PDB file of C-alpha atoms in Angstrom:
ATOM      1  CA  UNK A   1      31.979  58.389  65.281  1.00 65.00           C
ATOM      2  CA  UNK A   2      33.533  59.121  62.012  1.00 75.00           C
ATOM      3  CA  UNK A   3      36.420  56.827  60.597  1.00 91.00           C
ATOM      4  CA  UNK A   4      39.155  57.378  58.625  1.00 94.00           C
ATOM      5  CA  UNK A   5      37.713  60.542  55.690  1.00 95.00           C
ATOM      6  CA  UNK A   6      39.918  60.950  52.490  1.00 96.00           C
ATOM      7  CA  UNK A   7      39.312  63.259  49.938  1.00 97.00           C
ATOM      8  CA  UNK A   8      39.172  63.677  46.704  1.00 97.00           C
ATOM      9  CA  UNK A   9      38.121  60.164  46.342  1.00 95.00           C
ATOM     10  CA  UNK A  10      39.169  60.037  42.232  1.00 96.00           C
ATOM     11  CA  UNK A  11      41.233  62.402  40.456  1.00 96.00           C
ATOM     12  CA  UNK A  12      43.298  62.761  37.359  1.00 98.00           C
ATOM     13  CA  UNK A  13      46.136  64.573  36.674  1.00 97.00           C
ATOM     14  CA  UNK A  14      48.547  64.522  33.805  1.00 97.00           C
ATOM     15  CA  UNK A  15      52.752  63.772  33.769  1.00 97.00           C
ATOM     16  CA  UNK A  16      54.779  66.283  35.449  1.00 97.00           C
ATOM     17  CA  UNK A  17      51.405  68.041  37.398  1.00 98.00           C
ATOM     18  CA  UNK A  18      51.772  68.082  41.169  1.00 98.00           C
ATOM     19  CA  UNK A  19      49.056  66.344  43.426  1.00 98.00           C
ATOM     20  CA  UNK A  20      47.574  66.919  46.815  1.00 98.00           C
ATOM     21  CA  UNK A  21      45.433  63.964  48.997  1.00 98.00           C
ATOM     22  CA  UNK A  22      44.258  64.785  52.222  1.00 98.00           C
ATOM     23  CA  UNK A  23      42.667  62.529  55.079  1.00 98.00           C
ATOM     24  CA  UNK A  24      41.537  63.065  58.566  1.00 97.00           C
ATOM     25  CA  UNK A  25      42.017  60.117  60.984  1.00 96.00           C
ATOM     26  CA  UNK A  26      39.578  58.472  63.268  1.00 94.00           C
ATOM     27  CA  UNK A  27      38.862  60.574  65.736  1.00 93.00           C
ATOM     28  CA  UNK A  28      41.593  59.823  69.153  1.00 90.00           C
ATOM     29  CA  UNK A  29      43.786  59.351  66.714  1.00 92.00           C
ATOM     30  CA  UNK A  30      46.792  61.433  66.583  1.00 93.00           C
ATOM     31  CA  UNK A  31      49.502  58.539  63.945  1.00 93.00           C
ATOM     32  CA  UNK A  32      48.450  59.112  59.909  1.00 94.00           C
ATOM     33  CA  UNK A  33      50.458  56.859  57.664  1.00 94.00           C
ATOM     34  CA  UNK A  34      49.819  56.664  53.854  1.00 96.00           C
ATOM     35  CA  UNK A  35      49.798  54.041  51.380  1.00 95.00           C
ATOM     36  CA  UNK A  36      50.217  53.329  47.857  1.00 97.00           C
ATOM     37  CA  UNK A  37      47.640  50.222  45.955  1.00 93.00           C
ATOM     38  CA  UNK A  38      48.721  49.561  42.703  1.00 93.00           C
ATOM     39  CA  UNK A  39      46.119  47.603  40.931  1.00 89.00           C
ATOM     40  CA  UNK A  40      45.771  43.814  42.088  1.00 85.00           C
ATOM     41  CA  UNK A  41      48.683  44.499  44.364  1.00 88.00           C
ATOM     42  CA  UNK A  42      49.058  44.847  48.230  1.00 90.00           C
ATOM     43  CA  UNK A  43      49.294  48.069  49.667  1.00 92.00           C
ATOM     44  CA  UNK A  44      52.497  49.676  50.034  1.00 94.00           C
ATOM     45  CA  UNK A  45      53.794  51.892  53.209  1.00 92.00           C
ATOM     46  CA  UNK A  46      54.567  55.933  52.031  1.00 95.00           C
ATOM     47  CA  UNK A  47      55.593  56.838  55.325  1.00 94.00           C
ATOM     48  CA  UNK A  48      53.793  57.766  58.976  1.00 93.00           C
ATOM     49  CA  UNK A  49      53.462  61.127  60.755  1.00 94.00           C
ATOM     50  CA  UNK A  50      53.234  61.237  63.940  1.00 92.00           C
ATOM     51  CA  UNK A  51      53.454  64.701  66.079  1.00 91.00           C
ATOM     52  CA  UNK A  52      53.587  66.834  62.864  1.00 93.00           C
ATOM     53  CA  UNK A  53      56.910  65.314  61.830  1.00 93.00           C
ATOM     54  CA  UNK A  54      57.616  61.962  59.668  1.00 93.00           C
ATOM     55  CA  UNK A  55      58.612  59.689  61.431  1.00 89.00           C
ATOM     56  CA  UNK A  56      59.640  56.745  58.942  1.00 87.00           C
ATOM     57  CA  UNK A  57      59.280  56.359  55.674  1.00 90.00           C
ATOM     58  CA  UNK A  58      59.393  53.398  52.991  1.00 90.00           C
ATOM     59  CA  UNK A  59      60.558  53.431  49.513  1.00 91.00           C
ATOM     60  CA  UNK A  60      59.747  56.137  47.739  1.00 96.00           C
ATOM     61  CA  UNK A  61      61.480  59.082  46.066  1.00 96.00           C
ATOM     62  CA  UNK A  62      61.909  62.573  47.228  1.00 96.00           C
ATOM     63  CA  UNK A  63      58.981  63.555  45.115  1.00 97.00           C
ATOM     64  CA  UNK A  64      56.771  62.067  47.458  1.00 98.00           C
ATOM     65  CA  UNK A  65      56.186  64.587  50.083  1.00 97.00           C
ATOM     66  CA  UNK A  66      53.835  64.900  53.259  1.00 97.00           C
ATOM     67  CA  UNK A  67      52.933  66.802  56.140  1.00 97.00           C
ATOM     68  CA  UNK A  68      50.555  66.653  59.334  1.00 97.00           C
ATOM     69  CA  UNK A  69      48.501  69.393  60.987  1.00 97.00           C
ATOM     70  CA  UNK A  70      47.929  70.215  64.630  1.00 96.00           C
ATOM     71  CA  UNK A  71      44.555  68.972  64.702  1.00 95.00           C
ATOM     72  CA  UNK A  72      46.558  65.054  63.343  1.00 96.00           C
ATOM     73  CA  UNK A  73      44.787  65.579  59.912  1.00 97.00           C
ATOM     74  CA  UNK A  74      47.416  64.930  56.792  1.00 98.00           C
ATOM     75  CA  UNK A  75      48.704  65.566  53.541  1.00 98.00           C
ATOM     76  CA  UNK A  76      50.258  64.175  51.048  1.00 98.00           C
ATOM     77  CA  UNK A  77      52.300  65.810  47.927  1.00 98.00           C
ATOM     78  CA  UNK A  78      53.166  63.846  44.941  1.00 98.00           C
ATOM     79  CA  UNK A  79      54.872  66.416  42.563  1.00 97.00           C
ATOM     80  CA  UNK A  80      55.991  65.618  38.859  1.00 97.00           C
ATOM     81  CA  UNK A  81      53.518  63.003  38.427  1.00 98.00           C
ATOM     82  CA  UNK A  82      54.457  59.306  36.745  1.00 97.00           C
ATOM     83  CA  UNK A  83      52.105  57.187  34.966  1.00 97.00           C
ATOM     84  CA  UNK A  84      53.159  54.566  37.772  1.00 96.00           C
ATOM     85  CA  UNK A  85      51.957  57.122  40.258  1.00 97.00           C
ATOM     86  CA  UNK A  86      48.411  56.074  39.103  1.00 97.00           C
ATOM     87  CA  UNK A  87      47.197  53.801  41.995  1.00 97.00           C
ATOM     88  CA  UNK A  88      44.705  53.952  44.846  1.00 94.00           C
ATOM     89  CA  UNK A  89      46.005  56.254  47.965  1.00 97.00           C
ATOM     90  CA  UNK A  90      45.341  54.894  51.110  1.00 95.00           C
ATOM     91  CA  UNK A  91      45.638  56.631  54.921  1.00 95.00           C
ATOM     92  CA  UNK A  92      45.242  54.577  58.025  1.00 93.00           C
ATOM     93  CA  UNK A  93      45.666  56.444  61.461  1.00 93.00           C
ATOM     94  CA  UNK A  94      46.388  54.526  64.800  1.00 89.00           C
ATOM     95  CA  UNK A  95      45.961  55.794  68.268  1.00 86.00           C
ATOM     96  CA  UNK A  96      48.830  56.194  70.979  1.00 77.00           C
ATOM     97  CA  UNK A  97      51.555  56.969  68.651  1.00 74.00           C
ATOM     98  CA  UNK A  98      50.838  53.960  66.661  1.00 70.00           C
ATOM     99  CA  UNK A  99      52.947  51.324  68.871  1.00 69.00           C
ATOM    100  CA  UNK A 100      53.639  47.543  68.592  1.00 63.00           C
ATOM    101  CA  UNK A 101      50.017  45.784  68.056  1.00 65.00           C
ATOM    102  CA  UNK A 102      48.474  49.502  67.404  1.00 75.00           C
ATOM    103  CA  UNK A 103      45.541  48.473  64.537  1.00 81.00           C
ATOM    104  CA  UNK A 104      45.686  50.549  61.474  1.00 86.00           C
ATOM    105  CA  UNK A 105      42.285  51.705  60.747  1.00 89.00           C
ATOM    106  CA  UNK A 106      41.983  52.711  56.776  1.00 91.00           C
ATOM    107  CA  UNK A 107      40.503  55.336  54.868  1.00 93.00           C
ATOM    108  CA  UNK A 108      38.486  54.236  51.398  1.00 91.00           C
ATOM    109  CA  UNK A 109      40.608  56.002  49.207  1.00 94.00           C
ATOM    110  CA  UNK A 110      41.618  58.410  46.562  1.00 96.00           C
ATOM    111  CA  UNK A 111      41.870  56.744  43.330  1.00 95.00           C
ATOM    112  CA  UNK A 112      44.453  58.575  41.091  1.00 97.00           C
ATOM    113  CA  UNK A 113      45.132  58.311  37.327  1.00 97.00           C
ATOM    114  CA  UNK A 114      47.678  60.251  35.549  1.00 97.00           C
ATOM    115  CA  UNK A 115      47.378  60.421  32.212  1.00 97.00           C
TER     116      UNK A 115
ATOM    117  CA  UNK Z   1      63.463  42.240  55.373  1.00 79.00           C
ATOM    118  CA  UNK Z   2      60.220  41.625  57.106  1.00 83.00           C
ATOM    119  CA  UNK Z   3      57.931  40.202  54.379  1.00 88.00           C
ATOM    120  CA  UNK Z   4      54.383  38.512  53.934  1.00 93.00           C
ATOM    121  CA  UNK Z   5      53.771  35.739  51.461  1.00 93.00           C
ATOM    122  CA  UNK Z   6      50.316  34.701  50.646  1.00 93.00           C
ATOM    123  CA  UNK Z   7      48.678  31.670  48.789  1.00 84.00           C
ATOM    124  CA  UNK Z   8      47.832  33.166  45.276  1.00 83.00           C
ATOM    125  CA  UNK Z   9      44.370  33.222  43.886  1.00 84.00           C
ATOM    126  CA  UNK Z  10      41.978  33.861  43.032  1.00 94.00           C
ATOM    127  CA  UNK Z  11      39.562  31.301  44.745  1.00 96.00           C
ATOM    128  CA  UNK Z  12      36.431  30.641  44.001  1.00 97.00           C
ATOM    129  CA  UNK Z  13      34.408  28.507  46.456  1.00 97.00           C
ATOM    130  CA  UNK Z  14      30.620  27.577  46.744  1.00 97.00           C
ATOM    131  CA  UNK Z  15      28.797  28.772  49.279  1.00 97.00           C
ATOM    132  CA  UNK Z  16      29.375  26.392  52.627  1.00 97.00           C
ATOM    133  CA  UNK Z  17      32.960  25.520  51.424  1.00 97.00           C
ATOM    134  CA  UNK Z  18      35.525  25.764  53.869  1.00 97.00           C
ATOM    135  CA  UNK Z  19      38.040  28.630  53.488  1.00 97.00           C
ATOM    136  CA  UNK Z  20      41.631  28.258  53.885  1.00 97.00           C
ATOM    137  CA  UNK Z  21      44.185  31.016  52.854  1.00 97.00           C
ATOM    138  CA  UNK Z  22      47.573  30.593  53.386  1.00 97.00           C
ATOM    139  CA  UNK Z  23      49.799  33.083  54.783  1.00 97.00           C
ATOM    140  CA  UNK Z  24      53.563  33.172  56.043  1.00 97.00           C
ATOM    141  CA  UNK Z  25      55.816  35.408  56.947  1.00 95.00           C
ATOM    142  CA  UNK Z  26      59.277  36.842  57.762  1.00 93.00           C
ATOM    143  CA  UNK Z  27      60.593  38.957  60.140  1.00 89.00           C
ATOM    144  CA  UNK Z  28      63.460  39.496  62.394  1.00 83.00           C
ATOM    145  CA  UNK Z  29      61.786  39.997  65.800  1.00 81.00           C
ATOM    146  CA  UNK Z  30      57.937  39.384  66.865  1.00 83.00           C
ATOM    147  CA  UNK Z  31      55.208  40.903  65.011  1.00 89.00           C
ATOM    148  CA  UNK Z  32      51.909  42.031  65.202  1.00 90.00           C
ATOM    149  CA  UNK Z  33      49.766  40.005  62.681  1.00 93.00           C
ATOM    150  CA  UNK Z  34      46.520  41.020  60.833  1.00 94.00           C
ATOM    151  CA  UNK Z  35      43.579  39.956  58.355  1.00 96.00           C
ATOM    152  CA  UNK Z  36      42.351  42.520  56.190  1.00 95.00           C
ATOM    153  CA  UNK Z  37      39.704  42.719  54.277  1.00 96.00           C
ATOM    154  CA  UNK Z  38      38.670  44.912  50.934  1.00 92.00           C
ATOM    155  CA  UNK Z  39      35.124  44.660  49.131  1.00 90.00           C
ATOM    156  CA  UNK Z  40      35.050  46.031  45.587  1.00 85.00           C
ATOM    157  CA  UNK Z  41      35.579  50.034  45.973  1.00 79.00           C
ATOM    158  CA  UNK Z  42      36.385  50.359  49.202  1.00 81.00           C
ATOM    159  CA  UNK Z  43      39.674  50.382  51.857  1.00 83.00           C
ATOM    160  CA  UNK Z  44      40.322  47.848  54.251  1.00 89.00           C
ATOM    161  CA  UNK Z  45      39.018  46.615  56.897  1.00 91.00           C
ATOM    162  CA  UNK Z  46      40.311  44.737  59.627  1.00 92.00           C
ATOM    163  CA  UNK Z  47      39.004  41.543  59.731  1.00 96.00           C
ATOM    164  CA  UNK Z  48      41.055  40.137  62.393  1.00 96.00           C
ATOM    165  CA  UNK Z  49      44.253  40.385  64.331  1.00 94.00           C
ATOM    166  CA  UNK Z  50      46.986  38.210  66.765  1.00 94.00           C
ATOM    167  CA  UNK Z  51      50.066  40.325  68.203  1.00 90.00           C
ATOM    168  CA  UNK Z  52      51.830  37.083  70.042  1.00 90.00           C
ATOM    169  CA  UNK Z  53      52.660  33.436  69.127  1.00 93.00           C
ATOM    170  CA  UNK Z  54      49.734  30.662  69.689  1.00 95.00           C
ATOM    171  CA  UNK Z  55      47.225  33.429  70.114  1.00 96.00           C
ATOM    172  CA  UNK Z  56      43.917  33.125  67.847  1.00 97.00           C
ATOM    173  CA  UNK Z  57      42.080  36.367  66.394  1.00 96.00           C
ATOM    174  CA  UNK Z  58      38.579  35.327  65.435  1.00 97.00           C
ATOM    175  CA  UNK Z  59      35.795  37.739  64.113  1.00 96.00           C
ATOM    176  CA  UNK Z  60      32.381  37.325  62.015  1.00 95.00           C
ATOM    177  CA  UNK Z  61      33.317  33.286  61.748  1.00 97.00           C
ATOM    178  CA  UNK Z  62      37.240  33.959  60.390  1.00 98.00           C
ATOM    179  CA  UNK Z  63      39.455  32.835  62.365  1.00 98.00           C
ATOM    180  CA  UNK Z  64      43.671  32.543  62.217  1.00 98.00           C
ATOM    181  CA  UNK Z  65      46.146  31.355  64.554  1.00 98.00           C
ATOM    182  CA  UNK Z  66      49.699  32.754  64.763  1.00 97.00           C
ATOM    183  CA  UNK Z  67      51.585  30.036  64.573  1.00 96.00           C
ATOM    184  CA  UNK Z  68      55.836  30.860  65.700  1.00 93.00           C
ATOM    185  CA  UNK Z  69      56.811  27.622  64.965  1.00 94.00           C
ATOM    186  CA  UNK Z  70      56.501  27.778  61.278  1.00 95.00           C
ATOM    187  CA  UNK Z  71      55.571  31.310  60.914  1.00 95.00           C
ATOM    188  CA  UNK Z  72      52.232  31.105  59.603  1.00 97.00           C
ATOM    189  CA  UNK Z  73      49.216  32.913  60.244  1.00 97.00           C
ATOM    190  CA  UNK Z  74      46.953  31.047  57.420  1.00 98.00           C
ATOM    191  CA  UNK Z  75      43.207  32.752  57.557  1.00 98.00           C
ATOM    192  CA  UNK Z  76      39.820  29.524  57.803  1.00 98.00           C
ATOM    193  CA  UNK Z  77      36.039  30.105  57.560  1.00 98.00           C
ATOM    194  CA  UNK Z  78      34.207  26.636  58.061  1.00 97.00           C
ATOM    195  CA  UNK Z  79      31.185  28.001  55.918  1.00 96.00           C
ATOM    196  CA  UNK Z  80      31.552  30.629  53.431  1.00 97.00           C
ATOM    197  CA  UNK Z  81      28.815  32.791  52.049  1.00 97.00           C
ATOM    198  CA  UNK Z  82      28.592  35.403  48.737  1.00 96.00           C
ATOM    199  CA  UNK Z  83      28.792  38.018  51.256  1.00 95.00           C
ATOM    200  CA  UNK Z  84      32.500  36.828  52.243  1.00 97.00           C
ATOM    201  CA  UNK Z  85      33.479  37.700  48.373  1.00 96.00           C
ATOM    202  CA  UNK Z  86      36.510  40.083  49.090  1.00 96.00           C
ATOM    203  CA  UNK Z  87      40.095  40.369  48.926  1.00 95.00           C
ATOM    204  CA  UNK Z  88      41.710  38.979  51.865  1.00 97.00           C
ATOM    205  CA  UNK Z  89      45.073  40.864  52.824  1.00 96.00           C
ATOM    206  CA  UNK Z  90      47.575  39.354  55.277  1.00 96.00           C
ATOM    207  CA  UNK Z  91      49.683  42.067  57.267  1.00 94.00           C
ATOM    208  CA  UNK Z  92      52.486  42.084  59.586  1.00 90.00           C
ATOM    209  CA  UNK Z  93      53.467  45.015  61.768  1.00 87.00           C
ATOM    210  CA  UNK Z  94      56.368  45.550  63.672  1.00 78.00           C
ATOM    211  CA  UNK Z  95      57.613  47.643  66.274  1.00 67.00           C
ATOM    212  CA  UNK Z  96      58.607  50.052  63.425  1.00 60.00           C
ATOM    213  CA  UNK Z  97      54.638  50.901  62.505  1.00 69.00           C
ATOM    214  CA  UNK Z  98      54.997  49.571  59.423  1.00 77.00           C
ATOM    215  CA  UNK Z  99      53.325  47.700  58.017  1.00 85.00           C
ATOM    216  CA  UNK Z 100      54.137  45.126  55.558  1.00 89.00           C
ATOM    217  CA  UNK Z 101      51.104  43.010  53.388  1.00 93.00           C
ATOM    218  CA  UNK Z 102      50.729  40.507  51.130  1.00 94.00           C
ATOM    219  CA  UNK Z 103      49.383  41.061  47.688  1.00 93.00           C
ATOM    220  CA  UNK Z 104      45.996  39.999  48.399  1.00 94.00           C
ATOM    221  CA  UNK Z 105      44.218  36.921  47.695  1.00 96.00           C
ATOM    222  CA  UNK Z 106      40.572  37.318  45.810  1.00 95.00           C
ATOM    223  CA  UNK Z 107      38.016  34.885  46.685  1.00 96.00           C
ATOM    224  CA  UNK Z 108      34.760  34.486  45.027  1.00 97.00           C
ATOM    225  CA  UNK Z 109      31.702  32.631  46.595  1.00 97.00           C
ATOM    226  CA  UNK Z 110      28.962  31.527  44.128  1.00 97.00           C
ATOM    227  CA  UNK Z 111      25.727  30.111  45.721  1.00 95.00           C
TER     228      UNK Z 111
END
């Protein structure tokens, strides 16, 4: 049974490009949510799809972006790239919609560097 | 706002020490808590989890107790080994789904 996939697992980009990371969840898994990892830091919630639509979000700007397919598999859109959007990418899906006491299960990664 | 606070590190501990990492936390209702793990490259794993007060998540010789009372969930190993050489992350997740972690403490076992 594959877990959590992410790809690309490293990219780099420069200011102002756009960005796309995808990930496909654990398979019974239909709740994605994405994360941001700044270097020696905790991980920080993006936001969470769940049916195709976003269902909460943390704080980030507009220019963070997502979306979620019918088969639960996910994007996410980071357009006019900061050097502070350089940080590891992280996706954890959840089964049942994700509820109270729902474990996160986590991708590896996509490391990103913007130059 | 919900929030995690964990001991700082990073810790380094010979192998057989006993592992103590200290985590608290805040938050308005009655969370899910978590242990997770991250080895150098990788995501996280969870190492361990307690979703109501006095229960005890235990795996691979961690263990943690959610503690209500004074809001603690602190992470012990009796007998640490260079394999356990990791960041540890302490999470909380409420009925929201999000979740909210600590920064991470980094421990380091020499033999």
């Amino acid at each position: 049974d594959a877990g959590v996939t992410q790809s690309p697992t490293h990219l780099i980009k420069t200011r102002g490009q756009q960005v796309t990371l995808r990930c496909s969840p654990k398979s019974g898994h239909d709740t994605v949510s994405w994360y941001q990892q700044a270097l020696g830091q905790g991980p920080q919630f993006i936001f969470q799809y769940y049916e195709e639509e976003e269902r909460q979000r943390g704080n980030f700007p507009d220019r963070f972006s997502g979306h979620q397919f019918p088969n639960y598999s996910s994007e996410l859109n980071v357009n006019a790239l900061l050097l502070g959007d350089s940080a590891l990418y992280l996706c954890a899906s959840s089964p049942r919609g994700g509820g109270a006491g729902e474990t996160q299960y986590f991708g590896p990664g996509t490391r990103l560097l913007v130059l | 706002g919900d929030s995690v606070t964990q001991m700082e590190g990073p810790v380094t501990l010979s192998e057989e020490a006993f592992l103590t990492i200290n985590c608290t936390y805040t938050a308005t209702g009655y969370p899910s808590l978590f242990w997770y793990v991250q080895y150098p490259g990788e995501g996280l794993q969870l190492l361990l989890k307690a979703t109501k007060a006095d229960d005890k998540g235990s795996n691979k010789g961690f263990e943690a107790t959610y503690r209500k009372e004074t809001t603690s969930f602190h992470l012990e190993k009796g007998s640490v080994q260079v394999s356990d050489s990791a960041v540890y992350f302490c999470a909380l997740l409420m009925t929201g789904n999000q979740f909210y972690f600590g920064t991470g403490t980094s421990l380091t076992v020499i033999p």
